[in-house]
Amino acid sequence: MAENRKIVVAALPQGKLEESHYDLVTEPVPAPGDGEVLCRTLAVSVDAGARAGLQGSATYAGAPQTGVVMRGSAVARVEASNDASVSVGDIVSCGAGWQDYSVHAARTVERIDYDGDPADFLGVLGGTGLTAYFGLLAVTDPKEGETVMVSTAAGAVGHIVGQLAKIRGCRVVGVTGSEAKNARLVGELGFDGVANYRDGGFRQALKEATPDGVDVYFDNTGGTVLGSALFRMNQGGRISCCGVVSQYDTANPEPGPRGIPGLLVNKRLRMEGFLVFDFADRYGAARAELKDWMASGRLTAWVDEFRGLESAPRAFVDLLAGGNVGKRIVRVSD
Ligand SMILES: NC(=O)c1ccc[n+]([C@@H]2O[C@H](COP(=O)([O-])OP(=O)(O)OC[C@H]3O[C@@H](n4cnc5c(N)ncnc54)[C@H](OP(=O)(O)O)[C@@H]3O)[C@@H](O)[C@H]2O)c1
């Protein structure tokens, strides 16, 4: 009889996340009830934001818990269906979490009708790409000729943000913690400037990379990078608050940066947080546009893969240490 391997949260991290905070457990494959489907996971998403869920700082995710399957979006193949709207063999996206098999109400899975790799629905056509799309275009509405700065610029969300800003005709400056990542942003994606926040000369490098200041800052990090961005903002600038990855992997997040609210007042800045789910009714139109940009070669999706469900904890710990370039996924089955 087939077994279901599950990666469960064994303990909540007090300091940095470690692989030992997870256990791999095995149980029989669950059976779908009326109106439900059984899904076989093809690939799961590894998301920086999931660390906020374990920290308890992602209020939308509820209180962190042990003994539960690690949450995560997945793409999956339907193995059994007790609902007329979904057929065996359909490829779907679903909230399977880190496990081989999962049961879902049929109305909660989304059928993927797509010629490319279904795993794109974890990255550029999934929550990641949609976060970049709405967090940049809807929240800040960048104009041609403006300077857009983005942090975690070589990450899943970040590398899409930079390219969307280029498509809008903006000058794009990326911040990462790696010279190698920065070189790829300039060489492969056409970023106009870069700076490395781990380098002692970061503030000066950021100043040199943004000679005309910053009109739009897409903030994935909070912390030091946000603090530096605030001082580079032009009057009337917009800051899209997407996430706070610099403060997730710790029990002692730092207080917010200096200059709030003073700099917001003096420079007439708008600083706005968002969650991608806020835009759920516009996903279809956004995906169509993202697909067109990919097809025309204007948008490149970097995917960073681990293989095997058991590698998911390692993939996550490594992502938080900056090991990924582009969207990190774990391939679970073919
Ligand atoms: N608002 C929403 O609806 C929404 C949805 C999805 C994601 N998000 C947010 O988007 C952000 C990016 O998520 P992602 O999944 O695309 O992750 P990602 O950027 O692919 O990976 C995380 C990156 O964070 C960087 N990092 C780690 N520690 C850091 C630190 N102390 N300071 C600065 N950078 C650090 C690392 O890159 P470096 O090499 O550059 O350090 C790492 O590669 C996260 O804040 C996440 O919470 C928000």
XYZ file of C-alpha atoms and ligand atoms in Angstrom:
382
model
C 0.000 0.000 0.000
C 1.304 3.469 -0.919
C 2.521 5.589 1.946
C 2.363 9.320 2.492
C 5.579 11.008 3.638
C 4.943 14.232 5.545
C 7.365 16.833 6.822
C 5.940 18.062 10.106
C 6.991 20.954 12.316
C 8.610 19.159 15.271
C 9.591 22.269 17.256
C 9.215 26.022 16.840
C 12.541 27.813 16.346
C 13.627 30.094 19.186
C 16.628 31.472 17.272
C 17.546 30.548 13.709
C 15.599 27.851 11.906
C 17.406 24.492 11.664
C 16.623 21.280 9.819
C 16.167 19.625 13.223
C 12.973 21.657 13.717
C 11.324 19.211 11.281
C 10.510 15.492 11.335
C 9.746 13.221 8.403
C 6.819 10.939 9.295
C 5.011 8.297 7.265
C 1.349 7.313 7.311
C -1.149 5.651 4.955
C -2.307 7.696 1.978
C -5.558 9.458 2.976
C -8.849 8.674 1.170
C -10.981 11.471 -0.321
C -14.583 11.838 0.872
C -17.595 13.212 -1.000
C -16.719 16.337 -2.993
C -13.017 15.795 -2.327
C -9.947 14.958 -4.396
C -6.707 13.115 -3.629
C -3.635 14.941 -4.952
C -0.123 13.618 -5.574
C 2.394 16.414 -5.059
C 4.660 17.224 -8.011
C 6.479 20.210 -6.509
C 6.228 22.417 -3.431
C 7.102 26.035 -2.902
C 9.766 27.172 -0.427
C 8.800 30.659 0.730
C 10.656 33.154 2.872
C 7.295 34.296 4.233
C 6.691 30.850 5.734
C 9.397 31.681 8.287
C 7.180 34.551 9.482
C 4.446 31.941 9.946
C 6.725 29.920 12.245
C 7.652 33.113 14.107
C 4.026 34.056 14.700
C 4.456 37.411 12.953
C 2.256 36.521 9.934
C -1.086 37.195 11.572
C -3.026 35.954 8.503
C -1.443 32.488 9.023
C -2.631 32.157 12.627
C -0.543 31.003 15.592
C 2.402 28.709 14.771
C 1.870 25.068 15.709
C 3.925 21.914 16.087
C 2.880 18.462 14.912
C 1.350 19.793 11.689
C 2.483 19.422 8.089
C 4.672 22.346 7.041
C 2.527 24.717 5.030
C 3.279 25.488 1.422
C 1.717 25.867 -1.991
C 2.046 22.906 -4.325
C 1.323 21.770 -7.834
C -0.099 18.279 -7.943
C -1.720 15.596 -10.084
C -5.222 14.420 -9.155
C -5.080 10.695 -8.328
C -8.724 10.198 -7.242
C -11.755 12.458 -7.464
C -15.189 12.364 -5.840
C -16.341 15.531 -7.553
C -17.529 15.976 -11.133
C -15.642 19.264 -11.559
C -12.177 17.662 -11.236
C -10.888 14.617 -13.164
C -8.207 12.082 -12.404
C -5.023 13.220 -14.143
C -5.819 16.934 -13.854
C -2.864 19.089 -12.832
C -3.841 21.503 -10.084
C -2.403 23.996 -7.658
C -3.381 23.434 -4.041
C -2.253 24.074 -0.492
C -0.784 20.590 -0.041
C 2.092 21.554 2.219
C 5.245 19.463 2.395
C 3.873 15.953 1.802
C 3.452 13.380 -0.981
C -0.343 13.120 -0.919
C -3.106 15.417 0.298
C -6.899 15.518 0.269
C -8.767 18.717 -0.588
C -12.309 19.914 -1.163
C -12.532 19.980 -4.972
C -13.626 23.646 -4.955
C -10.324 24.666 -3.266
C -7.988 23.301 -5.945
C -7.288 25.298 -9.098
C -6.905 23.437 -12.381
C -3.783 24.387 -14.328
C -4.323 24.568 -18.068
C -0.827 25.384 -19.286
C 1.665 24.063 -21.852
C 4.750 24.906 -19.772
C 6.134 23.489 -16.533
C 3.314 23.387 -13.938
C 5.889 24.487 -11.339
C 5.697 27.952 -12.954
C 2.459 28.196 -10.927
C 4.603 28.232 -7.778
C 6.842 30.956 -9.189
C 6.262 33.538 -11.877
C 2.602 32.583 -12.486
C 1.908 31.720 -8.835
C 1.917 33.685 -5.599
C 5.468 34.893 -6.211
C 4.940 36.521 -9.599
C 1.544 37.867 -8.558
C 3.109 39.424 -5.448
C 5.663 41.191 -7.630
C 2.992 42.265 -10.126
C 0.488 43.760 -7.676
C 2.992 44.960 -5.077
C 4.811 46.966 -7.723
C 2.258 47.914 -10.365
C -0.899 48.320 -8.270
C 0.631 49.628 -5.032
C 3.260 52.031 -6.416
C 2.321 52.578 -10.112
C 5.893 53.349 -11.295
C 6.257 55.810 -14.160
C 8.651 55.725 -17.101
C 11.997 57.270 -16.159
C 11.534 56.822 -12.402
C 14.096 54.976 -10.292
C 12.813 51.767 -8.708
C 14.839 50.087 -5.965
C 14.124 46.505 -4.852
C 15.600 44.406 -2.032
C 16.196 40.614 -2.161
C 16.512 41.568 -5.810
C 17.726 38.130 -6.969
C 15.062 36.296 -4.956
C 11.760 34.853 -6.088
C 9.717 38.047 -5.830
C 12.611 40.469 -6.273
C 13.907 39.393 -9.682
C 10.390 39.650 -11.124
C 9.858 43.106 -9.568
C 13.020 44.429 -11.212
C 12.024 43.136 -14.628
C 8.476 44.518 -14.369
C 9.963 47.896 -13.506
C 12.201 47.666 -16.593
C 9.122 46.856 -18.702
C 7.555 50.073 -17.324
C 10.619 51.975 -18.550
C 12.128 52.608 -15.122
C 15.738 52.696 -13.991
C 16.157 49.665 -11.691
C 18.509 49.247 -8.742
C 18.728 45.922 -6.927
C 20.031 45.168 -3.442
C 21.194 41.692 -2.433
C 23.748 40.233 -0.034
C 25.964 38.770 -2.750
C 28.328 40.088 -5.433
C 27.602 37.007 -7.573
C 23.844 37.656 -7.439
C 24.374 41.319 -8.253
C 26.535 40.442 -11.266
C 23.744 38.208 -12.617
C 21.129 40.939 -12.120
C 23.151 43.350 -14.234
C 24.479 40.850 -16.771
C 21.395 38.700 -17.343
C 18.401 40.857 -16.394
C 19.663 44.320 -17.326
C 19.473 45.958 -13.880
C 20.951 49.453 -14.048
C 22.590 49.440 -10.628
C 23.212 47.166 -7.659
C 24.471 47.329 -4.084
C 25.436 44.651 -1.554
C 23.951 45.215 1.927
C 26.531 42.857 3.485
C 29.360 45.089 2.288
C 30.727 47.708 4.719
C 30.393 50.383 2.029
C 26.703 49.628 1.369
C 25.282 53.096 2.075
C 27.832 54.749 -0.196
C 27.329 52.110 -2.908
C 23.561 52.645 -2.736
C 24.067 56.399 -3.031
C 26.251 55.936 -6.112
C 23.756 53.482 -7.653
C 20.887 55.961 -7.178
C 22.333 59.336 -8.311
C 18.826 60.725 -8.914
C 17.410 59.291 -5.683
C 14.685 56.646 -5.445
C 11.064 57.163 -6.505
C 9.777 53.691 -5.694
C 11.196 51.249 -3.170
C 9.861 47.668 -3.147
C 10.756 46.470 0.349
C 11.197 42.753 0.921
C 13.529 43.102 3.897
C 12.749 45.901 6.344
C 15.754 46.466 8.652
C 18.971 48.072 7.455
C 18.042 48.119 3.777
C 14.745 49.899 4.448
C 16.570 52.320 6.757
C 19.018 53.176 3.970
C 16.295 53.414 1.321
C 14.347 55.963 3.367
C 17.260 58.390 3.134
C 17.480 57.951 -0.669
C 13.760 58.512 -1.329
C 12.716 61.447 -3.479
C 9.855 63.732 -2.557
C 6.543 62.048 -3.354
C 8.136 58.593 -3.383
C 6.242 55.367 -2.747
C 7.376 52.404 -0.639
C 5.647 49.059 -1.166
C 5.998 47.003 2.035
C 5.985 43.398 0.847
C 7.824 41.581 3.627
C 10.421 41.790 6.374
C 12.776 38.889 5.678
C 15.672 40.477 7.605
C 13.630 40.045 10.813
C 12.022 36.591 10.378
C 14.805 34.197 11.331
C 15.218 35.389 14.903
C 13.413 35.488 18.232
C 14.349 39.169 18.657
C 13.272 41.278 15.670
C 14.769 44.775 15.648
C 12.565 47.850 16.009
C 11.719 49.724 12.789
C 14.304 52.038 11.218
C 14.970 55.665 12.127
C 13.198 58.320 10.104
C 9.632 57.074 10.501
C 7.520 59.129 10.538
C 9.780 62.193 10.157
C 11.105 61.360 6.684
C 7.632 60.335 5.530
C 6.333 63.761 6.508
C 9.178 65.839 5.127
C 9.434 63.965 1.812
C 5.646 63.360 1.480
C 6.275 59.620 1.136
C 3.580 56.978 0.928
C 4.444 53.679 2.605
C 1.867 50.936 2.010
C 1.704 47.297 2.993
C -0.213 44.703 0.995
C -0.941 40.976 0.857
C -1.177 39.339 -2.539
C -4.528 37.754 -1.592
C -6.022 41.275 -1.630
C -5.867 41.100 -5.431
C -7.293 37.583 -5.915
C -10.068 38.784 -8.231
C -7.426 40.121 -10.658
C -5.107 37.071 -10.812
C -6.382 35.927 -14.220
C -5.629 39.201 -16.001
C -2.224 39.478 -14.276
C -1.256 35.921 -15.294
C -2.212 36.641 -18.909
C 0.079 39.672 -18.947
C 2.944 37.814 -17.213
C 2.632 34.981 -19.779
C 2.756 37.467 -22.664
C 5.920 39.059 -21.277
C 7.523 35.625 -20.878
C 6.555 34.622 -24.417
C 8.015 37.843 -25.848
C 11.278 37.341 -23.923
C 10.831 40.483 -21.808
C 10.426 38.501 -18.580
C 12.749 35.716 -17.463
C 11.786 33.425 -14.570
C 14.700 32.055 -12.577
C 13.907 28.737 -10.869
C 16.118 27.233 -8.187
C 15.368 23.554 -7.566
C 15.979 20.975 -4.889
C 14.901 17.383 -5.546
C 13.117 15.054 -3.126
C 10.605 15.879 -0.400
C 13.152 15.086 2.308
C 15.341 17.979 1.088
C 12.670 20.629 1.841
C 13.943 21.588 5.340
C 17.491 21.991 3.974
C 16.165 24.014 1.048
C 14.340 26.350 3.467
C 17.223 26.853 5.917
C 19.536 27.561 2.980
C 17.070 30.051 1.441
C 16.981 32.051 4.671
C 20.788 32.199 4.517
C 20.594 33.623 0.985
C 21.408 30.406 -0.916
C 18.733 30.791 -3.592
C 18.736 32.628 -6.903
C 15.155 33.059 -8.121
C 12.193 30.956 -7.052
C 13.134 28.023 -4.840
C 11.018 24.900 -5.249
C 11.353 21.258 -4.276
C 10.497 18.667 -6.944
C 8.673 15.877 -5.129
C 7.650 13.549 -7.975
C 7.735 13.506 -11.777
N 2.997 40.606 0.862
C 2.808 39.416 0.286
O 1.666 39.036 -0.070
C 3.981 38.529 0.071
C 3.863 37.353 -0.706
C 5.019 36.575 -0.934
C 6.242 36.965 -0.369
N 6.289 38.091 0.391
C 7.563 38.548 0.968
O 8.472 38.741 -0.093
C 9.801 38.682 0.427
C 10.643 37.793 -0.480
O 10.148 36.472 -0.407
P 10.645 35.346 -1.418
O 9.815 34.154 -1.164
O 10.727 35.952 -2.768
O 12.091 35.029 -0.872
P 13.495 35.164 -1.634
O 13.767 36.602 -1.861
O 13.545 34.241 -2.789
O 14.495 34.561 -0.556
C 14.797 35.212 0.621
C 16.044 36.080 0.441
O 16.121 36.942 1.565
C 17.427 37.434 1.630
N 17.786 37.624 3.040
C 17.937 36.689 3.996
N 18.270 37.275 5.174
C 18.343 38.595 4.933
C 18.658 39.735 5.735
N 18.970 39.620 7.024
N 18.624 40.951 5.162
C 18.312 41.098 3.846
N 18.014 40.056 3.025
C 18.023 38.834 3.570
C 18.331 36.405 0.939
O 18.913 37.004 -0.219
P 20.255 37.900 -0.150
O 21.340 37.110 -0.778
O 19.909 39.107 -0.913
O 20.546 38.154 1.299
C 17.349 35.324 0.473
O 17.694 34.792 -0.781
C 9.666 38.154 1.858
O 9.775 39.234 2.753
C 8.268 37.574 1.898
O 7.723 37.581 3.190
C 5.186 38.860 0.617
